Each structure stands twice: as C-alpha cells, then as structure tokens.
C-alpha cells in the first residue's frame, strides 16, 4: 500500500537508461511527483529550491563528475532534511560503507538498492520514508553538571533496571544485566549515555558504581531466596579499577549480603584509556581468583580488543550488538560474529549475543553456536518488580521459539 503517493522523489543517475527505468518503476508504483537529473549540479539546484525540494532522493553513487559521496557532502551544506536511497552496481560492502558515512552526516538513509533494481525492493524502501515535515525535531540533549549528578547519586535518584539473558538452546533464563537509569525529578527517566561519561569525567563513577551494586546485590539475594538461580551482571567502568579499595568494597558487600561471588558477573569495557594498566589487571585477576565472573563487554568494537582478551582471564565474551542485529542478512557481520564465537570457544569462554532485536536475529542464533542471548526480542530492561510477570510470560513464549 502506498503511504504517500505525493512524496516528492528525485532520481539522480548519470545513465539515461537507469533514469528512465526508475522513473517508470516509480510511476507504476503510483508515485506522481517524480523528477530526474543526470548530474549532481542540477540536482543541487532542485534541493535548494523552496518550491519543489525533494522529500526523497534515489542516488547513484557512481557518477562521472560529482560522485554520490561528494553530492552527499553538498546536501549537508544545503541542510537537506529529506531521505536518501543509495543505488549502485558496486559490491555490497562499499554500499554499506557509504550508507554509514551518510548516516554519520545525520542524513536519513532508507537503505540501498543493488543493480538490477526490483520494484518490490524499491517500494519496500520508499514505504519507510517520512516527509521532513513529520520528522521529529530532535531536542539537544541536556548536559548535567557535576553537583547535580553528585546530588542525584547521594539522594538515591539512580534506579536499576534489569534485562534478562536466556540460553539459546532451551530459552532458560540464566541471568540479568543491571542497567542504571536516573529517575530525574523534572526530566523523567534519563538513560546512561547521558550521565556515565560525565560521571567518569567528574570523578563520580566510583560513587555511581557503588550505588548500583548496593541496590543490585540485595536484589540478587531476593531472587536467590525465591529459589531462582540467576547470575546478576553489573557494568564496570575502567575507572573503577584504578584503586584497590574497589576490590575490597565488592568483596565485603557480597559477603555481607550473602551472594556467592560466582553469581556476580562484572562486565568490563575500555571506554577510556587507563593510566595504569597494572592496577586494573591486578584487581581483575584477584576478583577472578575470588570466583567472581568477568565478562568482556562490546567485544569487537574499539573498546574491547584482542589485547584485553589476551591479558585478562575473562569467563564470558559479549558480542557487540553491531555484529548481532541483522547478521542473518549481512555477510560481513556474520563473518565477525562467527570469528568471535570461535575465539571464545578456543579460550573456553561463554558467549553472549547482545542486541537480539527480532525473530530473525533469534533464528540466526539458533543456527549458530552461541550460548546466551540478550535483547529487546527477549525483553527490554525492566524494574525488578516487573521481572516475575515477564518470567511467567516468557515461559509461554519460549515454547514457540524452540
Ligand atoms: P551495554 O553494557 O552495552 O548495555 C546494553 C545496552 O543496549 C543497554 O542500553 C540496553 O538497554 C541496550 N539494549 C538491550 N537490548 C537491545 C536491543 O535488542 N537492541 C538495542 N538497540 N539495544 C539494546 P542502556 O541501558 O541505555 O545502557 C547503555 C550503556 O550504558 C551500557 O551499554 C553500559 O555501557 C552503560 N551502563 C549502563 N549501566 C551502567 C552502570 O551501572 N555502570 C557503568 N559503568 N556503565 C553502565
Ligand atoms: Ca554491558
Ligand atoms: Ca554492549
């Protein structure tokens, strides 16, 4: 079904044959406001015009004078706020790189079309188009000051959400990851990308992590007492691992609360370069000796490298969501996914796939050798009190997923 037949579409391709073909295809699909250009300069004049500026451009990447990548740079200068569909006969990895580049310029890309173009694929992509006037205007994110964040931690405004992890083989719930949120009295629920980096910068990350742990461990104890055997994961910042007092804190707290160290998973990434790797290495190794579980988070991204895997005795490897979601449809991602799993196997580590967003991702995991899955498809992060209801629901759902 046509979402909006009046969507203004501009086709930009240097080959007259392609222009004709695409224009005809669009006409057949019911689009009535279609125009075409065979070079970037003319197309930019259209973009600059106030009357018939396009909502959507079908852009050929390979053009003799101004190529598609250069054209995109000019679109940015023109503050183009419509959408793009990329077209090329090039190999799909080049198309994907260009797509990334365009997104980095904050221009909406609906996807790419490899030649030969089919009407089905074309219409699927155009359906995704939202006219610029209906796009949500993004509000700049607020930057919180040091004293505000310090006060929030001190006044208990941080709350833990928990996201379940299940085994791929049976769907059994084996653990949860703690994800902190800030229940801000005016701004509502604030997500960690808005305050974790600041906490590190302001020297508040130790207080923050202690607040998270001091809520998470009693919660783990409550689940343990209810007869649930669940591992609870908590995210650490590398900055937590610069002083030995952190180690004592974790050990003392788990003892006090009565949670065995094997039940606590510490997820680590290297978001910032640490000054002294010897201290972090010592703390992690001693935590491991004391039977806490160590997990390397975001594996495969710049923050989690082979060098860390070589140096630190991790128990678990979390494959970053950028290699998981959509891997079923992307050869490059799949190669990296398989390589990560292979590496983990050789090092006798468990594997967790993050970012399992839909049924296709889940099916992909079922056909690949990965132990544990986590993602929106299974559950979104939730407050602890919602967990029993989700668990009952999941017991029904999981039967249909095996
Ligand atoms: P992370 O450790 O990689 O956590 C996974 C993030 O992906 C979470 O975002 C989670 O809500 C989100 N996620 C889960 N499933 C899916 C999915 O299927 N698709 C997509 N697109 N996303 C999914 P969140 O909660 O916003 O946390 C962001 C990051 O903040 C975390 O990334 C972690 O690095 C950091 N963080 C969260 N809590 C803490 C904490 O207590 N301490 C520290 N140091 N960092 C934390
Ligand atoms: Ca994590
Ligand atoms: Ca991650």
Coordinates of C-alpha atoms and ligand atoms in Angstrom, one line a residue:
X1 CA 0.0 0.0 0.0
X2 CA 1.2 3.5 -0.8
X3 CA 2.0 5.5 2.3
X4 CA 2.0 8.8 0.4
X5 CA 1.8 9.0 -3.4
X6 CA 2.7 12.7 -3.3
X7 CA 6.1 12.1 -1.8
X8 CA 8.4 14.3 -4.0
X9 CA 11.0 11.9 -5.4
X10 CA 14.2 12.9 -7.3
X11 CA 16.1 10.3 -9.2
X12 CA 19.8 11.1 -9.8
X13 CA 21.8 8.8 -12.1
X14 CA 24.1 9.5 -14.9
X15 CA 22.8 6.7 -17.1
X16 CA 19.8 7.7 -19.2
X17 CA 18.6 4.1 -19.2
X18 CA 18.5 3.9 -15.4
X19 CA 16.7 7.2 -15.2
X20 CA 14.0 6.0 -17.5
X21 CA 13.7 2.6 -15.8
X22 CA 13.5 4.0 -12.3
X23 CA 11.1 6.8 -13.3
X24 CA 8.8 4.2 -14.9
X25 CA 9.0 1.9 -12.0
X26 CA 8.1 4.7 -9.6
X27 CA 5.2 5.7 -11.8
X28 CA 3.9 2.1 -11.8
X29 CA 4.1 2.0 -8.0
X30 CA 1.8 5.0 -8.0
X31 CA 4.2 7.9 -7.2
X32 CA 3.1 11.0 -9.1
X33 CA 5.7 13.6 -8.1
X34 CA 8.8 12.1 -9.7
X35 CA 11.6 14.1 -11.4
X36 CA 15.1 13.1 -12.6
X37 CA 18.5 14.6 -13.1
X38 CA 21.6 13.1 -14.7
X39 CA 24.2 15.2 -12.8
X40 CA 24.8 16.4 -9.2
X41 CA 24.9 20.1 -10.0
X42 CA 21.4 20.2 -11.5
X43 CA 20.1 18.0 -8.6
X44 CA 21.5 20.5 -6.0
X45 CA 19.6 23.3 -7.7
X46 CA 16.4 21.3 -7.1
X47 CA 17.4 20.7 -3.5
X48 CA 18.0 24.4 -3.0
X49 CA 14.6 25.4 -4.5
X50 CA 11.9 26.1 -1.9
X51 CA 9.0 25.0 -4.1
X52 CA 9.9 21.5 -5.3
X53 CA 12.7 20.4 -3.0
X54 CA 12.6 16.6 -2.9
X55 CA 11.5 14.6 0.1
X56 CA 13.5 11.6 -1.2
X57 CA 16.4 11.2 -3.5
X58 CA 17.4 8.0 -5.2
X59 CA 21.1 8.5 -5.6
X60 CA 23.5 6.7 -7.8
X61 CA 26.9 6.5 -6.1
X62 CA 29.0 6.2 -9.2
X63 CA 28.7 9.3 -11.4
X64 CA 31.4 10.7 -13.6
X65 CA 31.7 14.3 -12.4
X66 CA 30.3 14.8 -9.0
X67 CA 30.1 11.3 -7.4
X68 CA 27.5 10.3 -4.9
X69 CA 29.7 10.8 -1.9
X70 CA 30.6 14.3 -2.9
X71 CA 26.9 15.0 -3.6
X72 CA 26.1 14.0 -0.1
X73 CA 28.6 16.5 1.3
X74 CA 26.8 19.2 -0.6
X75 CA 23.5 18.0 0.7
X76 CA 24.8 18.6 4.2
X77 CA 25.8 22.2 3.3
X78 CA 22.3 22.7 1.9
X79 CA 20.8 21.4 5.2
X80 CA 18.9 18.7 3.3
X81 CA 16.4 17.1 5.6
X82 CA 14.8 14.6 3.3
X83 CA 15.8 11.0 2.9
X84 CA 18.1 9.0 0.6
X85 CA 18.1 5.7 -1.1
X86 CA 21.5 4.7 -2.4
X87 CA 21.9 2.8 -5.7
X88 CA 25.0 1.2 -7.1
X89 CA 26.4 -1.7 -9.0
X90 CA 29.3 -1.8 -6.6
X91 CA 29.8 -4.6 -4.1
X92 CA 27.5 -4.5 -1.1
X93 CA 30.3 -3.7 1.4
X94 CA 31.0 -0.4 -0.5
X95 CA 27.3 0.4 -0.4
X96 CA 27.3 -0.3 3.4
X97 CA 30.3 2.0 4.0
X98 CA 28.6 4.8 2.0
X99 CA 25.4 4.2 4.0
X100 CA 27.4 4.5 7.3
X101 CA 29.0 7.7 6.0
X102 CA 25.7 9.3 5.1
X103 CA 24.2 8.4 8.5
X104 CA 27.3 10.0 10.1
X105 CA 26.3 13.2 8.3
X106 CA 22.9 12.8 10.1
X107 CA 21.0 12.3 6.8
X108 CA 18.3 9.6 6.8
X109 CA 19.2 6.7 4.6
X110 CA 16.3 4.3 4.0
X111 CA 18.7 1.7 2.6
X112 CA 20.4 0.7 -0.6
X113 CA 19.5 -0.9 -3.8
X114 CA 21.9 -3.1 -5.8
X115 CA 21.5 -3.1 -9.5
X116 CA 19.4 -4.6 -11.0
X117 CA 16.7 -2.8 -9.0
X118 CA 13.4 -4.6 -8.5
X119 CA 10.1 -2.8 -7.9
X120 CA 9.4 -4.9 -4.8
X121 CA 12.6 -3.8 -3.0
X122 CA 12.2 -0.2 -4.2
X123 CA 8.7 0.0 -2.9
X124 CA 9.6 -1.6 0.5
X125 CA 12.3 1.1 1.0
X126 CA 10.1 4.0 -0.1
X127 CA 7.4 3.0 2.4
X128 CA 9.9 3.8 5.1
X129 CA 10.1 7.4 4.0
X130 CA 8.8 10.0 6.5
X131 CA 8.3 13.5 4.9
X132 CA 10.7 16.1 6.5
X133 CA 7.8 18.0 8.0
X134 CA 6.7 14.9 10.0
X135 CA 10.1 14.1 11.3
X136 CA 10.5 14.6 15.0
X137 CA 12.7 17.6 15.7
X138 CA 15.4 16.2 17.9
X139 CA 16.0 18.2 21.1
X140 CA 19.6 18.7 22.0
X141 CA 20.5 16.5 25.0
X142 CA 20.9 18.2 28.3
X143 CA 24.4 18.2 29.8
X144 CA 24.2 17.7 33.6
X145 CA 26.7 19.4 35.9
X146 CA 28.9 17.8 38.5
X147 CA 26.9 18.9 41.5
X148 CA 23.6 17.8 40.0
X149 CA 24.9 14.4 39.3
X150 CA 26.6 14.1 42.7
X151 CA 23.4 15.1 44.4
X152 CA 21.4 12.5 42.4
X153 CA 23.7 9.7 43.5
X154 CA 23.7 10.9 47.1
X155 CA 19.9 11.2 47.1
X156 CA 19.2 7.8 45.7
X157 CA 17.8 9.0 42.3
X158 CA 19.6 6.3 40.4
X159 CA 17.5 3.2 39.8
X160 CA 18.5 -0.2 38.4
X161 CA 16.7 -1.8 35.5
X162 CA 17.4 -5.4 34.7
X163 CA 17.5 -7.1 31.3
X164 CA 17.2 -10.9 31.2
X165 CA 19.6 -13.3 29.5
X166 CA 18.4 -16.6 28.2
X167 CA 20.2 -19.7 26.8
X168 CA 19.8 -20.1 23.0
X169 CA 19.4 -23.8 23.3
X170 CA 16.5 -24.0 25.7
X171 CA 15.3 -20.4 26.4
X172 CA 16.0 -20.9 30.1
X173 CA 16.5 -17.7 32.0
X174 CA 20.1 -17.8 33.3
X175 CA 20.7 -14.2 34.4
X176 CA 20.1 -10.5 34.2
X177 CA 22.2 -7.4 33.4
X178 CA 21.9 -4.4 35.6
X179 CA 21.4 -1.2 33.6
X180 CA 21.3 2.0 35.6
X181 CA 18.8 4.9 34.9
X182 CA 18.4 8.2 36.6
X183 CA 14.9 8.9 37.8
X184 CA 15.2 12.7 37.4
X185 CA 12.6 14.7 39.4
X186 CA 12.0 17.1 36.4
X187 CA 13.4 15.3 33.3
X188 CA 11.9 11.9 33.9
X189 CA 13.9 8.7 33.1
X190 CA 17.4 9.6 32.0
X191 CA 19.5 7.0 30.2
X192 CA 23.1 6.1 31.0
X193 CA 24.6 7.5 27.8
X194 CA 23.7 10.9 29.2
X195 CA 25.5 10.5 32.5
X196 CA 28.0 7.6 32.7
X197 CA 30.6 9.5 30.6
X198 CA 30.1 12.6 32.8
X199 CA 30.4 10.6 36.0
X200 CA 33.8 9.3 34.7
X201 CA 34.8 12.9 33.8
X202 CA 33.7 14.3 37.2
X203 CA 35.4 11.6 39.2
X204 CA 32.0 10.3 40.4
X205 CA 32.0 6.9 38.8
X206 CA 33.1 5.1 42.0
X207 CA 30.1 6.5 43.9
X208 CA 27.8 5.6 41.0
X209 CA 29.0 2.0 40.7
X210 CA 28.8 1.6 44.5
X211 CA 25.2 2.9 44.4
X212 CA 24.4 0.4 41.6
X213 CA 26.0 -2.5 43.4
X214 CA 24.4 -1.7 46.7
X215 CA 21.0 -2.0 45.1
X216 CA 21.8 -4.9 42.8
X217 CA 23.3 -7.3 45.3
X218 CA 20.3 -7.3 47.7
X219 CA 18.1 -7.8 44.7
X220 CA 20.2 -10.8 43.7
X221 CA 19.8 -12.1 47.2
X222 CA 16.0 -11.7 47.0
X223 CA 15.9 -13.7 43.8
X224 CA 18.2 -16.3 45.3
X225 CA 15.9 -16.6 48.3
X226 CA 12.9 -17.1 46.0
X227 CA 14.7 -20.1 44.6
X228 CA 15.8 -18.6 41.3
X229 CA 19.3 -19.4 40.2
X230 CA 20.3 -16.3 38.3
X231 CA 23.6 -14.6 37.7
X232 CA 23.5 -10.9 38.0
X233 CA 25.7 -8.8 35.8
X234 CA 26.9 -5.2 36.6
X235 CA 28.8 -2.9 34.3
X236 CA 32.1 -1.5 35.5
X237 CA 34.0 1.4 34.1
X238 CA 37.7 1.0 33.8
X239 CA 37.9 4.0 36.1
X240 CA 36.5 1.7 38.9
X241 CA 39.7 -0.3 38.6
X242 CA 42.2 2.3 39.5
X243 CA 42.2 1.8 43.2
X244 CA 42.4 -1.4 45.3
X245 CA 39.6 -0.1 47.6
X246 CA 37.1 -1.0 44.9
X247 CA 38.0 -4.6 45.2
X248 CA 37.6 -4.6 49.0
X249 CA 34.2 -2.9 48.5
X250 CA 32.9 -5.6 46.2
X251 CA 34.2 -8.5 48.3
X252 CA 32.8 -7.1 51.5
X253 CA 29.4 -6.2 50.1
X254 CA 28.9 -9.7 48.5
X255 CA 29.9 -11.3 51.8
X256 CA 27.6 -9.0 53.8
X257 CA 24.6 -9.6 51.5
X258 CA 25.2 -13.3 51.2
X259 CA 25.5 -13.7 47.5
X260 CA 28.2 -16.2 46.3
X261 CA 30.8 -14.5 44.1
X262 CA 30.0 -16.9 41.2
X263 CA 26.6 -15.2 40.9
X264 CA 28.1 -11.8 40.2
X265 CA 29.3 -11.0 36.7
X266 CA 31.4 -7.9 36.2
X267 CA 31.1 -6.6 32.6
X268 CA 34.1 -4.5 31.5
X269 CA 34.8 -2.3 28.5
X270 CA 37.7 0.0 28.0
X271 CA 35.8 3.3 27.4
X272 CA 38.8 5.4 28.3
X273 CA 42.5 4.6 28.3
X274 CA 43.6 3.8 31.8
X275 CA 46.6 5.4 33.3
X276 CA 48.0 2.3 35.0
X277 CA 47.1 -1.0 33.5
X278 CA 48.9 -2.9 36.2
X279 CA 46.4 -1.9 38.8
X280 CA 43.3 -2.8 36.7
X281 CA 45.0 -6.1 35.8
X282 CA 45.7 -6.9 39.4
X283 CA 42.1 -6.1 40.5
X284 CA 40.5 -8.1 37.7
X285 CA 42.8 -11.1 38.3
X286 CA 42.2 -11.0 42.0
X287 CA 38.4 -10.8 41.5
X288 CA 38.6 -13.8 39.2
X289 CA 40.7 -15.7 41.8
X290 CA 37.9 -15.0 44.3
X291 CA 35.5 -16.6 41.9
X292 CA 33.7 -13.5 40.6
X293 CA 32.8 -13.8 36.9
X294 CA 34.4 -11.5 34.4
X295 CA 32.9 -10.5 31.1
X296 CA 34.4 -8.6 28.2
X297 CA 31.6 -6.3 27.0
X298 CA 31.1 -4.9 23.5
X299 CA 33.6 -7.3 22.1
X300 CA 34.8 -6.4 18.6
X301 CA 34.4 -2.6 19.0
X302 CA 37.4 -0.3 19.5
X303 CA 36.7 -0.5 23.3
X304 CA 37.3 -4.2 23.6
X305 CA 40.3 -5.7 21.9
X306 CA 42.2 -8.8 21.4
X307 CA 44.9 -7.4 23.7
X308 CA 42.4 -7.3 26.6
X309 CA 41.3 -10.8 25.8
X310 CA 44.9 -11.9 25.9
X311 CA 45.8 -10.2 29.2
X312 CA 42.7 -10.7 31.3
X313 CA 41.1 -14.0 32.3
X314 CA 37.6 -13.4 31.2
X315 CA 34.8 -16.0 31.6
X316 CA 32.4 -14.5 29.2
X317 CA 32.5 -12.7 25.9
X318 CA 29.7 -10.4 24.9
X319 CA 29.5 -9.9 21.2
X320 CA 28.6 -6.3 20.5
X321 CA 25.1 -5.7 19.1
X322 CA 26.6 -4.2 15.9
X323 CA 27.7 -7.7 14.9
X324 CA 24.4 -9.4 16.0
X325 CA 21.4 -7.5 15.0
X326 CA 20.9 -8.1 11.3
X327 CA 23.8 -10.6 11.0
X328 CA 21.5 -13.0 9.2
X329 CA 21.4 -10.6 6.3
X330 CA 24.9 -9.3 6.3
X331 CA 27.9 -11.5 5.3
X332 CA 30.5 -9.1 6.9
X333 CA 28.7 -9.1 10.3
X334 CA 28.2 -12.8 10.1
X335 CA 31.9 -13.4 9.5
X336 CA 32.8 -11.3 12.5
X337 CA 30.1 -13.0 14.7
X338 CA 31.4 -16.5 13.8
X339 CA 35.0 -15.4 14.4
X340 CA 34.2 -14.0 17.8
X341 CA 32.4 -17.2 18.8
X342 CA 35.3 -19.3 17.5
X343 CA 37.7 -17.3 19.6
X344 CA 35.6 -17.6 22.7
X345 CA 35.3 -21.4 22.2
X346 CA 39.1 -21.8 21.9
X347 CA 39.5 -19.8 25.1
X348 CA 36.7 -21.8 26.9
X349 CA 34.6 -18.7 27.4
X350 CA 30.8 -18.5 27.3
X351 CA 29.4 -16.3 24.6
X352 CA 26.5 -13.8 24.9
X353 CA 24.9 -12.2 21.9
X354 CA 23.7 -8.6 22.6
X355 CA 21.1 -6.7 20.6
X356 CA 18.8 -9.6 19.7
X357 CA 16.0 -7.4 18.5
X358 CA 13.7 -9.5 16.4
X359 CA 12.7 -13.0 15.4
X360 CA 15.2 -13.1 12.5
X361 CA 18.1 -12.4 14.9
X362 CA 16.8 -15.1 17.3
X363 CA 16.6 -17.6 14.4
X364 CA 20.1 -16.7 13.4
X365 CA 21.4 -17.5 16.9
X366 CA 19.5 -20.8 16.9
X367 CA 21.5 -21.8 13.8
X368 CA 24.9 -20.6 15.2
X369 CA 27.0 -21.7 18.0
X370 CA 26.2 -19.1 20.7
X371 CA 25.3 -19.8 24.3
X372 CA 23.3 -16.9 25.6
X373 CA 21.0 -14.3 24.0
X374 CA 20.0 -10.8 25.3
X375 CA 18.0 -8.1 23.6
X376 CA 14.6 -6.4 23.0
X377 CA 13.2 -9.6 21.3
X378 CA 13.5 -11.4 24.6
X379 CA 12.9 -8.5 27.0
X380 CA 13.6 -4.8 27.4
X381 CA 15.4 -3.7 30.6
X382 CA 12.7 -3.5 33.4
X383 CA 12.4 -2.6 37.0
X384 CA 12.9 -5.5 39.4
X385 CA 9.2 -5.7 40.3
X386 CA 8.2 -6.4 36.7
X387 CA 10.5 -9.4 36.4
X388 CA 8.1 -12.1 37.8
X389 CA 5.4 -11.2 35.4
X390 CA 7.8 -11.2 32.4
X391 CA 9.2 -14.5 33.5
X392 CA 5.7 -16.1 33.6
X393 CA 5.0 -14.7 30.1
X394 CA 8.4 -15.9 28.8
X395 CA 7.7 -19.4 29.9
X396 CA 4.7 -19.4 27.5
X397 CA 6.6 -17.7 24.7
X398 CA 9.7 -19.8 24.8
X399 CA 7.8 -23.0 23.9
X400 CA 7.1 -21.5 20.5
X401 CA 10.7 -20.4 19.9
X402 CA 12.4 -23.8 20.2
Ligands
LIG1 P1 25.9 -2.0 27.4 O1 26.5 -2.5 28.6 O2 26.4 -2.5 26.1 O3 24.3 -2.4 27.6 C1 23.5 -2.7 26.6 C2 22.7 -1.5 26.1 O4 21.9 -1.9 24.9 C3 21.7 -1.0 27.1 O5 21.5 0.3 26.9 C4 20.4 -1.8 26.7 O6 19.2 -1.2 27.1 C5 20.6 -1.8 25.2 N1 19.9 -2.9 24.5 C6 19.5 -4.1 25.1 N2 18.9 -4.9 24.2 C7 18.9 -4.2 23.0 C8 18.5 -4.5 21.7 O7 17.9 -5.5 21.4 N3 18.7 -3.5 20.7 C9 19.3 -2.3 21.0 N4 19.4 -1.4 20.1 N5 19.7 -2.0 22.3 C10 19.6 -3.0 23.2 P2 21.4 1.3 28.1 O8 20.7 0.7 29.2 O9 21.0 2.7 27.6 O10 22.9 1.4 28.5 C11 23.9 2.0 27.7 C12 25.3 1.7 28.2 O11 25.5 2.5 29.4 C13 25.6 0.3 28.6 O12 25.9 -0.4 27.4 C14 26.7 0.5 29.5 O13 27.9 0.6 28.8 C15 26.4 1.8 30.2 N6 25.9 1.5 31.6 C16 24.7 1.1 31.9 N7 24.6 1.0 33.3 C17 25.8 1.2 33.7 C18 26.5 1.1 35.1 O14 25.8 0.8 36.1 N8 27.8 1.4 35.1 C19 28.5 1.7 34.0 N9 29.8 2.0 34.2 N10 28.0 1.8 32.8 C20 26.7 1.5 32.7
LIG2 CA1 27.1 -4.4 29.5
LIG3 CA1 27.4 -3.9 24.9

